[in-house]
Coordinates of C-alpha atoms and ligand atoms in Angstrom, one line a residue:
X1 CA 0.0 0.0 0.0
X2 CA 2.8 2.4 1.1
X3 CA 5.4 2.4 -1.7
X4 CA 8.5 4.3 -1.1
X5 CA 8.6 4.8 -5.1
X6 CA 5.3 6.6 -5.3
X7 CA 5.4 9.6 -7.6
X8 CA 2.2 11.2 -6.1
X9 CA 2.5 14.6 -5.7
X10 CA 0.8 17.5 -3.5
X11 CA 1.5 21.3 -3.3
X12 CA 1.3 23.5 -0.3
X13 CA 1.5 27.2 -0.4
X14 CA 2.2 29.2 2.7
X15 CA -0.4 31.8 3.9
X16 CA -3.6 31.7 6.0
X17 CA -2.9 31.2 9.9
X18 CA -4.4 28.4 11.5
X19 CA -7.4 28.8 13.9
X20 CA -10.2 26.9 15.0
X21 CA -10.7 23.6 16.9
X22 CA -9.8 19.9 15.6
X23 CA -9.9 16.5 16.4
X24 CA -7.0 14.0 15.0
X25 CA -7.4 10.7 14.1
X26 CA -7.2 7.5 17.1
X27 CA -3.7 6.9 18.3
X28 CA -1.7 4.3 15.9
X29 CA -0.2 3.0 19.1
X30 CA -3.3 2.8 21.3
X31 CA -5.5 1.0 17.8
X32 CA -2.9 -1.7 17.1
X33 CA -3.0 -2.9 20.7
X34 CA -6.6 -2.2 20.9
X35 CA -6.6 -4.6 18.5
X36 CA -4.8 -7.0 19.7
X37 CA -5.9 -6.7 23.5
X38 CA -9.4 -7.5 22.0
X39 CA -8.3 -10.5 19.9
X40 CA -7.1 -11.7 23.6
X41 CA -10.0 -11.3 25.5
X42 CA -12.6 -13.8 26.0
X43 CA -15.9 -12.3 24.6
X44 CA -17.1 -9.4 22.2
X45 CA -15.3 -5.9 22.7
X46 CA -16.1 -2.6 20.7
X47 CA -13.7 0.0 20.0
X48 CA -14.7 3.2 18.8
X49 CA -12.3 6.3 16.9
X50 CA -10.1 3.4 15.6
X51 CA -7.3 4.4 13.5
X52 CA -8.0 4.5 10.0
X53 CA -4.4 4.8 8.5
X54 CA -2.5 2.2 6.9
X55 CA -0.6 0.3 9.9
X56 CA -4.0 -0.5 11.7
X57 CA -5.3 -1.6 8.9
X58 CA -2.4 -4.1 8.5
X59 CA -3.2 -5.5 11.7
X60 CA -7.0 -5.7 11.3
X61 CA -5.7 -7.8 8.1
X62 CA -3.8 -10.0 9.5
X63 CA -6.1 -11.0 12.9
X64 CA -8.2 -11.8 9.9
X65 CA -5.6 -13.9 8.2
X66 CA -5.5 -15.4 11.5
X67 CA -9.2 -16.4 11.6
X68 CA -10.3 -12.9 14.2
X69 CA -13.0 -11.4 12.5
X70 CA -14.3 -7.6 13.2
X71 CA -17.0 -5.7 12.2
X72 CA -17.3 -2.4 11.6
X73 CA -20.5 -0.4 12.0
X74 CA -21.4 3.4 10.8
X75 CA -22.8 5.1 13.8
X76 CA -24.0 9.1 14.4
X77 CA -20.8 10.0 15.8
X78 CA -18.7 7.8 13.2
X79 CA -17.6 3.9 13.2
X80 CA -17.2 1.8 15.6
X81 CA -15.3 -2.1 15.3
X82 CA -16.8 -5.0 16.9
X83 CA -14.5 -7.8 17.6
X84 CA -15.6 -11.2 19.1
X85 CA -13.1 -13.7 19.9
X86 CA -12.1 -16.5 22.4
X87 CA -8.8 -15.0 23.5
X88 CA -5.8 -16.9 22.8
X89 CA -7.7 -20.5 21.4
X90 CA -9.3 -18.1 18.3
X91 CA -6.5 -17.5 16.5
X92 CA -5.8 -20.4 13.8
X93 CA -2.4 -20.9 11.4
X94 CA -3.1 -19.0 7.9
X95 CA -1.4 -21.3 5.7
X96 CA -0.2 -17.8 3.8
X97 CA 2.5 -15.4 4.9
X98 CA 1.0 -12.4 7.1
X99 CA 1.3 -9.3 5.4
X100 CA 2.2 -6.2 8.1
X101 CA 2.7 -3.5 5.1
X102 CA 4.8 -0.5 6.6
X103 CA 4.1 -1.8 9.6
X104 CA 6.4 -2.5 12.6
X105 CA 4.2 -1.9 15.3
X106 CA 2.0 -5.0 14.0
X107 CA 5.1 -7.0 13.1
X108 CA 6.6 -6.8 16.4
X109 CA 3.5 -7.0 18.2
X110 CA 1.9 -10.3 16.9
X111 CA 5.8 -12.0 17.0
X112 CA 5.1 -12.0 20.5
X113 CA 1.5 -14.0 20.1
X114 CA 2.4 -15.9 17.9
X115 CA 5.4 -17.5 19.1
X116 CA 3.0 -19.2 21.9
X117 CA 0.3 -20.2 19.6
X118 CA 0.9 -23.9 18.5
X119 CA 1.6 -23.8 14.7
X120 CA 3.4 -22.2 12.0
X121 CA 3.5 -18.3 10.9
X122 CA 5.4 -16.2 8.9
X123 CA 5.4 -12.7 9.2
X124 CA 6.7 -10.2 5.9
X125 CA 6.5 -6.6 5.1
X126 CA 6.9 -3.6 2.7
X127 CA 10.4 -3.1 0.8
X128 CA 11.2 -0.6 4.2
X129 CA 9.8 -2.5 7.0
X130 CA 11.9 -5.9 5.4
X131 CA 15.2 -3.2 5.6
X132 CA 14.5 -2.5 9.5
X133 CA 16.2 -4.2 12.6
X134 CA 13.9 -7.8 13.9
X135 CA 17.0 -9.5 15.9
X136 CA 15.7 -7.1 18.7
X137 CA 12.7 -9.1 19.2
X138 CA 14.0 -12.3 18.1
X139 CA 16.8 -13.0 20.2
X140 CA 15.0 -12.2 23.7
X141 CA 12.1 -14.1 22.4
X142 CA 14.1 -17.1 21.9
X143 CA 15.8 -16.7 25.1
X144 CA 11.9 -17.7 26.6
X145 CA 11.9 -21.2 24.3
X146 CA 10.7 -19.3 21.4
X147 CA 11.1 -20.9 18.1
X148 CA 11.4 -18.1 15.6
X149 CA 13.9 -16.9 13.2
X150 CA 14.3 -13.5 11.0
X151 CA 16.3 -13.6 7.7
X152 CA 19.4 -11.9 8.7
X153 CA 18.1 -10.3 11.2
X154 CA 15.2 -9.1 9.1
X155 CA 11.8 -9.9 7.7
X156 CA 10.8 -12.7 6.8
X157 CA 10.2 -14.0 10.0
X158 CA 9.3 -17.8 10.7
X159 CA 7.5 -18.9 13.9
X160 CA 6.8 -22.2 14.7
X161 CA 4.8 -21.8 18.2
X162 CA 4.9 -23.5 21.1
X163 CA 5.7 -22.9 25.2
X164 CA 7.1 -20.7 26.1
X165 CA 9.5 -20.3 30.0
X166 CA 9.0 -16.4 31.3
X167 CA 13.2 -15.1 32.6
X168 CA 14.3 -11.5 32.7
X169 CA 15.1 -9.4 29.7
X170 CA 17.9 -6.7 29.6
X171 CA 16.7 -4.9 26.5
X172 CA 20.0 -2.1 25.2
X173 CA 17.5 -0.1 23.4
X174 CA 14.1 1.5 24.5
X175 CA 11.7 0.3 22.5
X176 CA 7.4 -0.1 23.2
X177 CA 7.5 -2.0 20.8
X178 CA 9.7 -4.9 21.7
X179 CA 8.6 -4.5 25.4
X180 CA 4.9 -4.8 24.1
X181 CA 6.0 -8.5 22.1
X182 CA 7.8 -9.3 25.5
X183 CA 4.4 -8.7 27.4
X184 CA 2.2 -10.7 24.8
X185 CA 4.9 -13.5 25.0
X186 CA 4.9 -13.6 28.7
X187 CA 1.2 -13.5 29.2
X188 CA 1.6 -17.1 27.4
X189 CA 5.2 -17.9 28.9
X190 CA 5.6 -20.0 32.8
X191 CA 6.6 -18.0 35.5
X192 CA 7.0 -14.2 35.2
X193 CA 8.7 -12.4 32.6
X194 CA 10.2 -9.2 33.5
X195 CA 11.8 -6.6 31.2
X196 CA 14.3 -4.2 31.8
X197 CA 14.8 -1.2 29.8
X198 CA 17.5 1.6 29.7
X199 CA 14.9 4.2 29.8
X200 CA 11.6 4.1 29.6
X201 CA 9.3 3.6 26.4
X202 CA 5.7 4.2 25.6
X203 CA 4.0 2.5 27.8
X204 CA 0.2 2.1 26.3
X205 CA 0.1 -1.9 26.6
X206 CA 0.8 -2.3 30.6
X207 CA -1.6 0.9 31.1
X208 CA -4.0 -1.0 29.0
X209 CA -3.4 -4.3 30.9
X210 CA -3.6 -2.8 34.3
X211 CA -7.0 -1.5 33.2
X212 CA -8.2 -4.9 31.8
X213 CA -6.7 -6.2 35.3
X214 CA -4.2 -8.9 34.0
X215 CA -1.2 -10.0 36.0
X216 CA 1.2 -7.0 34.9
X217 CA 3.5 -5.4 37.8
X218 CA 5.0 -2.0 37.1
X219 CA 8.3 -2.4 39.1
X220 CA 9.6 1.2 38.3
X221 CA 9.7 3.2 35.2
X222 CA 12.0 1.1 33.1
X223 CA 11.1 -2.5 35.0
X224 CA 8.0 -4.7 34.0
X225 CA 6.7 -7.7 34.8
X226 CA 3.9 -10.0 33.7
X227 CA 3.0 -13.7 33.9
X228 CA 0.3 -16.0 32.5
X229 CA -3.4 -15.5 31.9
X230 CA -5.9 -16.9 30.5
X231 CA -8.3 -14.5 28.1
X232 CA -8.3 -10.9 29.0
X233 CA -12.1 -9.5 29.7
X234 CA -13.9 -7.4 27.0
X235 CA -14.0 -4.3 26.5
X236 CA -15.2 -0.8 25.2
X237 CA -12.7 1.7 24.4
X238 CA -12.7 5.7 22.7
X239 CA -9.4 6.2 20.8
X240 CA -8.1 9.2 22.1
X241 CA -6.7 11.1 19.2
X242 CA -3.2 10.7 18.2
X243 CA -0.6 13.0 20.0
X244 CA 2.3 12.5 17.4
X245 CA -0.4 13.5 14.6
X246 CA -1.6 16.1 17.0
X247 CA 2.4 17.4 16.7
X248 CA 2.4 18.3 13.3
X249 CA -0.6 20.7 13.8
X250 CA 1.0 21.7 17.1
X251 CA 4.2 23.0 15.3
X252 CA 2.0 24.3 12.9
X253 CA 0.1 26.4 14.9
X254 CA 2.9 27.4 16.5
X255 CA 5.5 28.9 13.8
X256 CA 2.2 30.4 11.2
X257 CA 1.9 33.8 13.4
X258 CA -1.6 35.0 14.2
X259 CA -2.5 31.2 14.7
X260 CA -4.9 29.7 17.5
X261 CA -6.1 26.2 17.6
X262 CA -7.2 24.1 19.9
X263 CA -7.2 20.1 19.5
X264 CA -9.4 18.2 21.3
X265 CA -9.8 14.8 22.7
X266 CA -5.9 13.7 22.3
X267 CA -4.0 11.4 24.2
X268 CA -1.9 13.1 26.8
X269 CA 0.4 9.6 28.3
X270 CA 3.2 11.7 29.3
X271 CA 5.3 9.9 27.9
X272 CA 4.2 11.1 24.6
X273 CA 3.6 14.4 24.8
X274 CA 6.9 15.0 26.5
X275 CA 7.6 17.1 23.2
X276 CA 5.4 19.7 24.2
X277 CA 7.3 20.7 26.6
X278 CA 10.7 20.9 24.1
X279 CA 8.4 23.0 22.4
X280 CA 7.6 25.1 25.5
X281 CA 11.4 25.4 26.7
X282 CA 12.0 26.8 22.8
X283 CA 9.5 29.9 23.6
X284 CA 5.6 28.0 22.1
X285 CA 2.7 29.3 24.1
X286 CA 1.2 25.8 24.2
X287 CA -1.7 24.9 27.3
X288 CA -3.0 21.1 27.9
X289 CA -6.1 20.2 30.0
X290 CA -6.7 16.4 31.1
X291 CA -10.3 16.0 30.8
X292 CA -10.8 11.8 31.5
X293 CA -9.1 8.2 31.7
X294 CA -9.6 5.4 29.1
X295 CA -8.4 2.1 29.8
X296 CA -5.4 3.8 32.1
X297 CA -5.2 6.8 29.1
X298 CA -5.3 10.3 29.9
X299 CA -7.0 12.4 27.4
X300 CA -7.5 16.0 27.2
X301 CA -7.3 19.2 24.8
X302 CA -4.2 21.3 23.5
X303 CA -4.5 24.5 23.1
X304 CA -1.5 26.4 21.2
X305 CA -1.2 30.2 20.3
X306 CA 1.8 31.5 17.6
X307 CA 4.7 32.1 19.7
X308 CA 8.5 33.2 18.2
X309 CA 10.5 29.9 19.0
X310 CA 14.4 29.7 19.9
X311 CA 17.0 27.1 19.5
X312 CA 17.6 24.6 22.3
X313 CA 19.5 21.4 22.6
X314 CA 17.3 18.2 22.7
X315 CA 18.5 15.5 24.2
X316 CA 16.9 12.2 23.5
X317 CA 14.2 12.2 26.0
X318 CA 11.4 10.0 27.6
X319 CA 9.3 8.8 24.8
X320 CA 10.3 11.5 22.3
X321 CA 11.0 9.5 18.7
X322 CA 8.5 9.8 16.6
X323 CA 8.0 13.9 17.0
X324 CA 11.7 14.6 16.4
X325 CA 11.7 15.5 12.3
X326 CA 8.3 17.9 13.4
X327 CA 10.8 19.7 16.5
X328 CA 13.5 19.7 13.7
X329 CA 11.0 22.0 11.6
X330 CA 10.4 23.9 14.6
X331 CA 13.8 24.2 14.7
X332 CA 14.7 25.4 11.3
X333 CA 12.4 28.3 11.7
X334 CA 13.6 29.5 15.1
X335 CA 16.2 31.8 16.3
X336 CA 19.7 30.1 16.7
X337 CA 20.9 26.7 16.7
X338 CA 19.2 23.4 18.1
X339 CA 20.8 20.7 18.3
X340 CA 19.2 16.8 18.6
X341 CA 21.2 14.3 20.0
X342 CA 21.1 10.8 21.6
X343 CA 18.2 9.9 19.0
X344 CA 20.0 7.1 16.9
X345 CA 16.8 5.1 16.8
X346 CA 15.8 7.8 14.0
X347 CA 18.0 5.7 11.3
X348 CA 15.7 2.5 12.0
X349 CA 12.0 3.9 11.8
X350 CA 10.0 3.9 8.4
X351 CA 13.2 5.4 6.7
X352 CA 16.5 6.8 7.7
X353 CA 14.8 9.6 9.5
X354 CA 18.6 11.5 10.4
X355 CA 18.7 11.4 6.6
X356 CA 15.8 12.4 5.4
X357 CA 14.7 15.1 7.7
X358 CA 18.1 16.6 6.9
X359 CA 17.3 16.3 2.8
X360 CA 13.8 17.7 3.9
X361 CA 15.0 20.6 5.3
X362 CA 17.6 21.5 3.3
X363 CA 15.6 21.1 0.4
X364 CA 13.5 23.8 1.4
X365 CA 16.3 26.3 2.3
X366 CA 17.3 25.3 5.8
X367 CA 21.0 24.8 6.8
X368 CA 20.8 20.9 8.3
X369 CA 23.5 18.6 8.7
X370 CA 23.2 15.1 10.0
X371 CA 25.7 13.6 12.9
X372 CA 26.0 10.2 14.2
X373 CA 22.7 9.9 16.5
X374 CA 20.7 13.3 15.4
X375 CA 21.3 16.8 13.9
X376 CA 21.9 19.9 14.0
X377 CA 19.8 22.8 12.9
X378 CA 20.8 26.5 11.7
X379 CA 17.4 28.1 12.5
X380 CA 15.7 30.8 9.9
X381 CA 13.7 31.4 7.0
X382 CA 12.5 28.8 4.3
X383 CA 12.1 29.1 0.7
X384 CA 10.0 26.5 -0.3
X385 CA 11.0 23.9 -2.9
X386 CA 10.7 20.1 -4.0
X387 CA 10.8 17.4 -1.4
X388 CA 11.0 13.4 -1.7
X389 CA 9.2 11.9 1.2
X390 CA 10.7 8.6 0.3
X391 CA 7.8 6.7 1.9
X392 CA 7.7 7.7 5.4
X393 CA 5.0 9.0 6.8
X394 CA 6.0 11.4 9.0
X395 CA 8.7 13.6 6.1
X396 CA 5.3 14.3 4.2
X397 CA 3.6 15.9 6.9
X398 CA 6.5 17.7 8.2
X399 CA 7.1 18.8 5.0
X400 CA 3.4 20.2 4.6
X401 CA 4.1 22.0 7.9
X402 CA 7.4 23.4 6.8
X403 CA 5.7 24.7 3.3
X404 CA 3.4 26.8 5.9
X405 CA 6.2 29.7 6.5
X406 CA 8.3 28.9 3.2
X407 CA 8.8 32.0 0.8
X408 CA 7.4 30.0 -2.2
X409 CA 5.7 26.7 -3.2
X410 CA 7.0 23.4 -1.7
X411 CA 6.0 20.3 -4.0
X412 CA 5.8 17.1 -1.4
X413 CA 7.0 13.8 -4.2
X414 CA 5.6 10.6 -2.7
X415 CA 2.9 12.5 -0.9
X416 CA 0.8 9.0 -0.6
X417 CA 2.7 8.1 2.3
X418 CA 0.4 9.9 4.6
X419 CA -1.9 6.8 4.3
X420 CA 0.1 4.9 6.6
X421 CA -1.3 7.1 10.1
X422 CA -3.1 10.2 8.8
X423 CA -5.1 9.5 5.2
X424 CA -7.4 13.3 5.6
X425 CA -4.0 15.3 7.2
X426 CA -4.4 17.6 4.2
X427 CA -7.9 17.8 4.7
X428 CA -7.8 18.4 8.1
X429 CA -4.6 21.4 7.4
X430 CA -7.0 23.3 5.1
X431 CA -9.9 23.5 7.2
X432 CA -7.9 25.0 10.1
X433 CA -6.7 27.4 7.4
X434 CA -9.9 28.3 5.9
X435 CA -11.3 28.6 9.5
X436 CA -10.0 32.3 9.7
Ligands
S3P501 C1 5.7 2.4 18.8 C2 6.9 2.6 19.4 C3 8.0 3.3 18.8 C4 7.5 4.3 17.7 C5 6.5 3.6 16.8 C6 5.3 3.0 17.5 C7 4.7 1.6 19.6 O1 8.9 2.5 18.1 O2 8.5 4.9 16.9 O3 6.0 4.6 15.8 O4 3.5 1.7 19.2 O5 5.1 1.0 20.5 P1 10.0 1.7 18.9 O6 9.3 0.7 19.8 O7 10.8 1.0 17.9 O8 10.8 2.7 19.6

C-alpha cells in the first residue's frame, strides 16, 4: 500500500494562519493494541475512533488472516469495530504469509503471540519495514523457548509456536514496541517475565493491561513484569486522538503567526507528549487540559497560540522518537541553533529519519547537517521547494508544515505516504486554514 517509489505529488502554499478547533485521528499505538488486546479477551469488545491509516489496517488484516474477525459499523458520531473472539484458542495458522505492510508496530507486536500459539507463521513486510532491525525481538524471544527466526536479522520472520518459559530481559535499546511483544509472550510464557529497559518507552500496553486487570507489575519506570493468563475481559474503548499526529498541527500552529487552535480529545500519556514541553522550553505558548481516563489513558485538549521559537538542545528524552523531524521544523524556523542528539533510533524507523529530515530541510532552504545519533539545525527562514518523502510518513507531513512559513511553493514527491497514520492530514490542514 505504502510504496516508497510513489510519484504522487501534493502542493502546499504558505499563507492563512491556522485557527479553529480539531480532532486527530485514534492513536496508531493505542488502535494496534486495541486490536490486539481484544483479539485476547474472552468475549465481544467494541472499540470506537479506531485508527484509519494504513498500519492499523495491517493488523485488522492480519487478525483476519488469522481467523479474528471484526465488524465495523457506521454510527452518528462515526464507526465503531466489533471484535468477538475467544482470546488466545481463536487464533488459527493461515497457511499464507502475514502481510504487516509499513508496519512495525503490528510486526513486532503479533511475533510476541504468535510465538505461543501452537503452529506455523510467517510474518513479511513492505520493501522498508523488510530493511529494519527484527534480531531485537527475536533474540529475547528465543531466550523464553521461542522458536522463531528472522532472515538476517530481518523480515521474513518464521515462527513455529509452542511454550514458552518467562526469565528477565535486559533490552540495550528502549523500545514499546519490543517491550509490548515481551508482554504478549509472557502472558503465554511460565513464571514471570520481567523486562528491563535503559529508559523508559511508551508505555500504552501495561496501562491498558492494568486497566483490563491482567497480571502485569510495574516495578519502576523502566522495569515490568507480567505472567500467565488466561483471556483478558472485553472491552469498550474511545481512541483518544493521536498525540504524534496532533504534533504536526502543534508545530503548525505554533510557527504560522496570528495562529490559535485548539485540539481536542488527544492522548496526553506523558510519555508522549513530552515534546510539548521541548516546544515550551523553545518559547511555544502551548496549554494542555486532562479531561478523563480510558483504559489507564489520559486524554484532554491542547491549546496552542503563535509564539516566536528559539533554538535549544534536545537530548533524547522519555518517549520523544516519533516527534523529532516535526521539532526539527520547529527548529529550522527559530532563532539560533538546536541541536538533537542521543536519538539514533531515528536511522531505524520507516526510513532513515537522520537522513531524510536533513534532505527535507535543506531542500526547502534550511541549513541541516546530520551527525551520528541526530542533527543539528541553523534556524531561519524557508524558501519553499521540492521534497521526496521517500515513503515515510512522517517527512510528508512535516514537509506540509514546513511549506506553511516557506517563501514560495514546496511540492511534497511521494505524498501518498500519509496513508500509513493520517489519510485526511491535508484535509484536516485546510480547514484549520480556511477557519480564519
Ligand atoms: C511504537 C513505538 C516506537 C514508535 C512507533 C510506535 C509503539 O517504536 O517509533 O512509531 O506503538 O510501541 P520503537 O518501539 O521501535 O521505539
Amino acid at each position: 500500500m505504502n510504496n516508497p517509489a510513489s510519484s504522487s505529488r501534493a502542493i502546499f502554499k504558505p499563507g492563512e494562519p491556522l485557527r479553529g478547533v480539531i480532532s486527530v485521528p485514534g492513536c496508531k499505538g493505542i488502535s494496534h493494541r486495541a486490536l490486539l488486546l481484544a483479539a485476547l479477551s474472552d468475549g465481544g469488545s467494541v472499540l470506537r475512533g479506531l485508527s484509519l491509516g494504513g498500519d492499523v489496517k495491517s493488523t485488522l488484516a492480519v487478525l483476519e488472516q488469522l481467523k479474528i474477525h471484526a465488524t465495523a459499523t457506521a454510527t452518528a458520531t462515526g464507526s465503531e469495530l466489533s471484535l468477538q473472539s475467544r482470546g488466545y484458542d481463536q487464533f488459527a495458522e493461515s497457511g499464507e504469509p502475514l502481510e504487516c505492510g509499513n508496519s512495525g508496530t503490528t510486526m513486532r507486536m503479533l511475533s510476541g503471540i504468535l510465538v505461543g500459539r501452537p503452529f506455523q507463521s510467517v510474518l513479511i513486510g513492505d520493501e522498508s519495514l523488510s530493511t529494519r532491525p527484527m534480531a531485537r525481538i527475536v533474540d529475547p524471544l528465543q531466550m523464553m523457548g521461542a522458536e522463531i527466526e528472522s532472515t538476517d536479522g530481518h523480515s521474513p520472520i518464521q515462527i513455529n509456536g509452542g511454550a514458552l518459559t518467562g526469565c528477565r530481559h535486559d533490552l540495550s535499546v528502549a523500545s514499546g514496541q519490543v517491550k509490548s511483544a515481551l508482554l504478549f509472550a509472557g502472558m503465554q510464557a511460565s513464571g514471570w517475565t520481567e523486562i528491563h529497559e535503559p529508559a523508559p518507552s511508551r508505555d500504552h500496553t501495561e496501562r491498558m493491561l492494568s486497566a483490563l486487570g491482567a497480571p502485569i507489575e510495574i516495578l519502576n519506570s523502566r522495569t515490568v513484569r507480567v505472567r500467565a493468563v488466561g483471556a483478558l475481559a472485553p472491552f469498550t474503548i474511545e481512541i483518544p486522538g493521536d498525540a504524534s499526529s496532533a504534533a504536526f498541527f502543534v508545530v503548525a500552529a505554533t510557527i504560522v503567526p496570528g495562529s490559535e487552535i485548539t485540539i481536542r480529545g488527544v492522548g496526553l500519556n506523558p510519555l508522549r507528549v513530552s515534546y510539548l514541553d521541548v516546544l515550551t522550553e523553545m518559547g511555544a505558548d502551548i496549554e494542555r487540559e486532562i479531561t478523563d481516563e480510558r483504559l489507564g489513558e489520559l486524554v484532554g485538549n491542547i491549546t496552542v497560540r503563535s509564539a516566536p521559537l528559539s533554538g535549544v538542545v534536545i537530548k533524547s528524552r522519555e518517549g520523544i522518537i516519533d516527534e523529532l523531524p516535526i521539532l526539527a521544523v520547529a527548529a529550522a524556523t527559530a532563532v539560533g541553533e538546536t541541536t538533537i542528539t542521543g536519538a539514533a533510533e531515528m536511522r531505524v524507523k520507516e526510513s532513515d529519519r537522520i537522513s531524510t529530515t536533513v534532505a527535507m530541510l535543506n531542500a526547502l532552504g534550511s541549513r541541516a547537517v546530520a551527525t551520528d545519533d541526530g542533527l543539528k539545525i541553523e534556524g531561519g527562514s524557508l524558501l519553499g521547494g521540492a521534497v521526496e518523502t521517500h515513503g515515510d510518513h512522517r517527512i510528508a507531513m512535516c514537509a506540509a508544515v514546513a511549506a506553511l512559513v516557506a517563501a514560495g511553493h514546496t511540492e511534497i514527491i511521494g505524498w501518498d505516504a500519509v496513508q500509513v497514520s493520517y489519510p485526511g492530514f491535508d484535509v484536516d490542514l485546510a480547514r484549520l486554514r480556511e477557519s480564519n
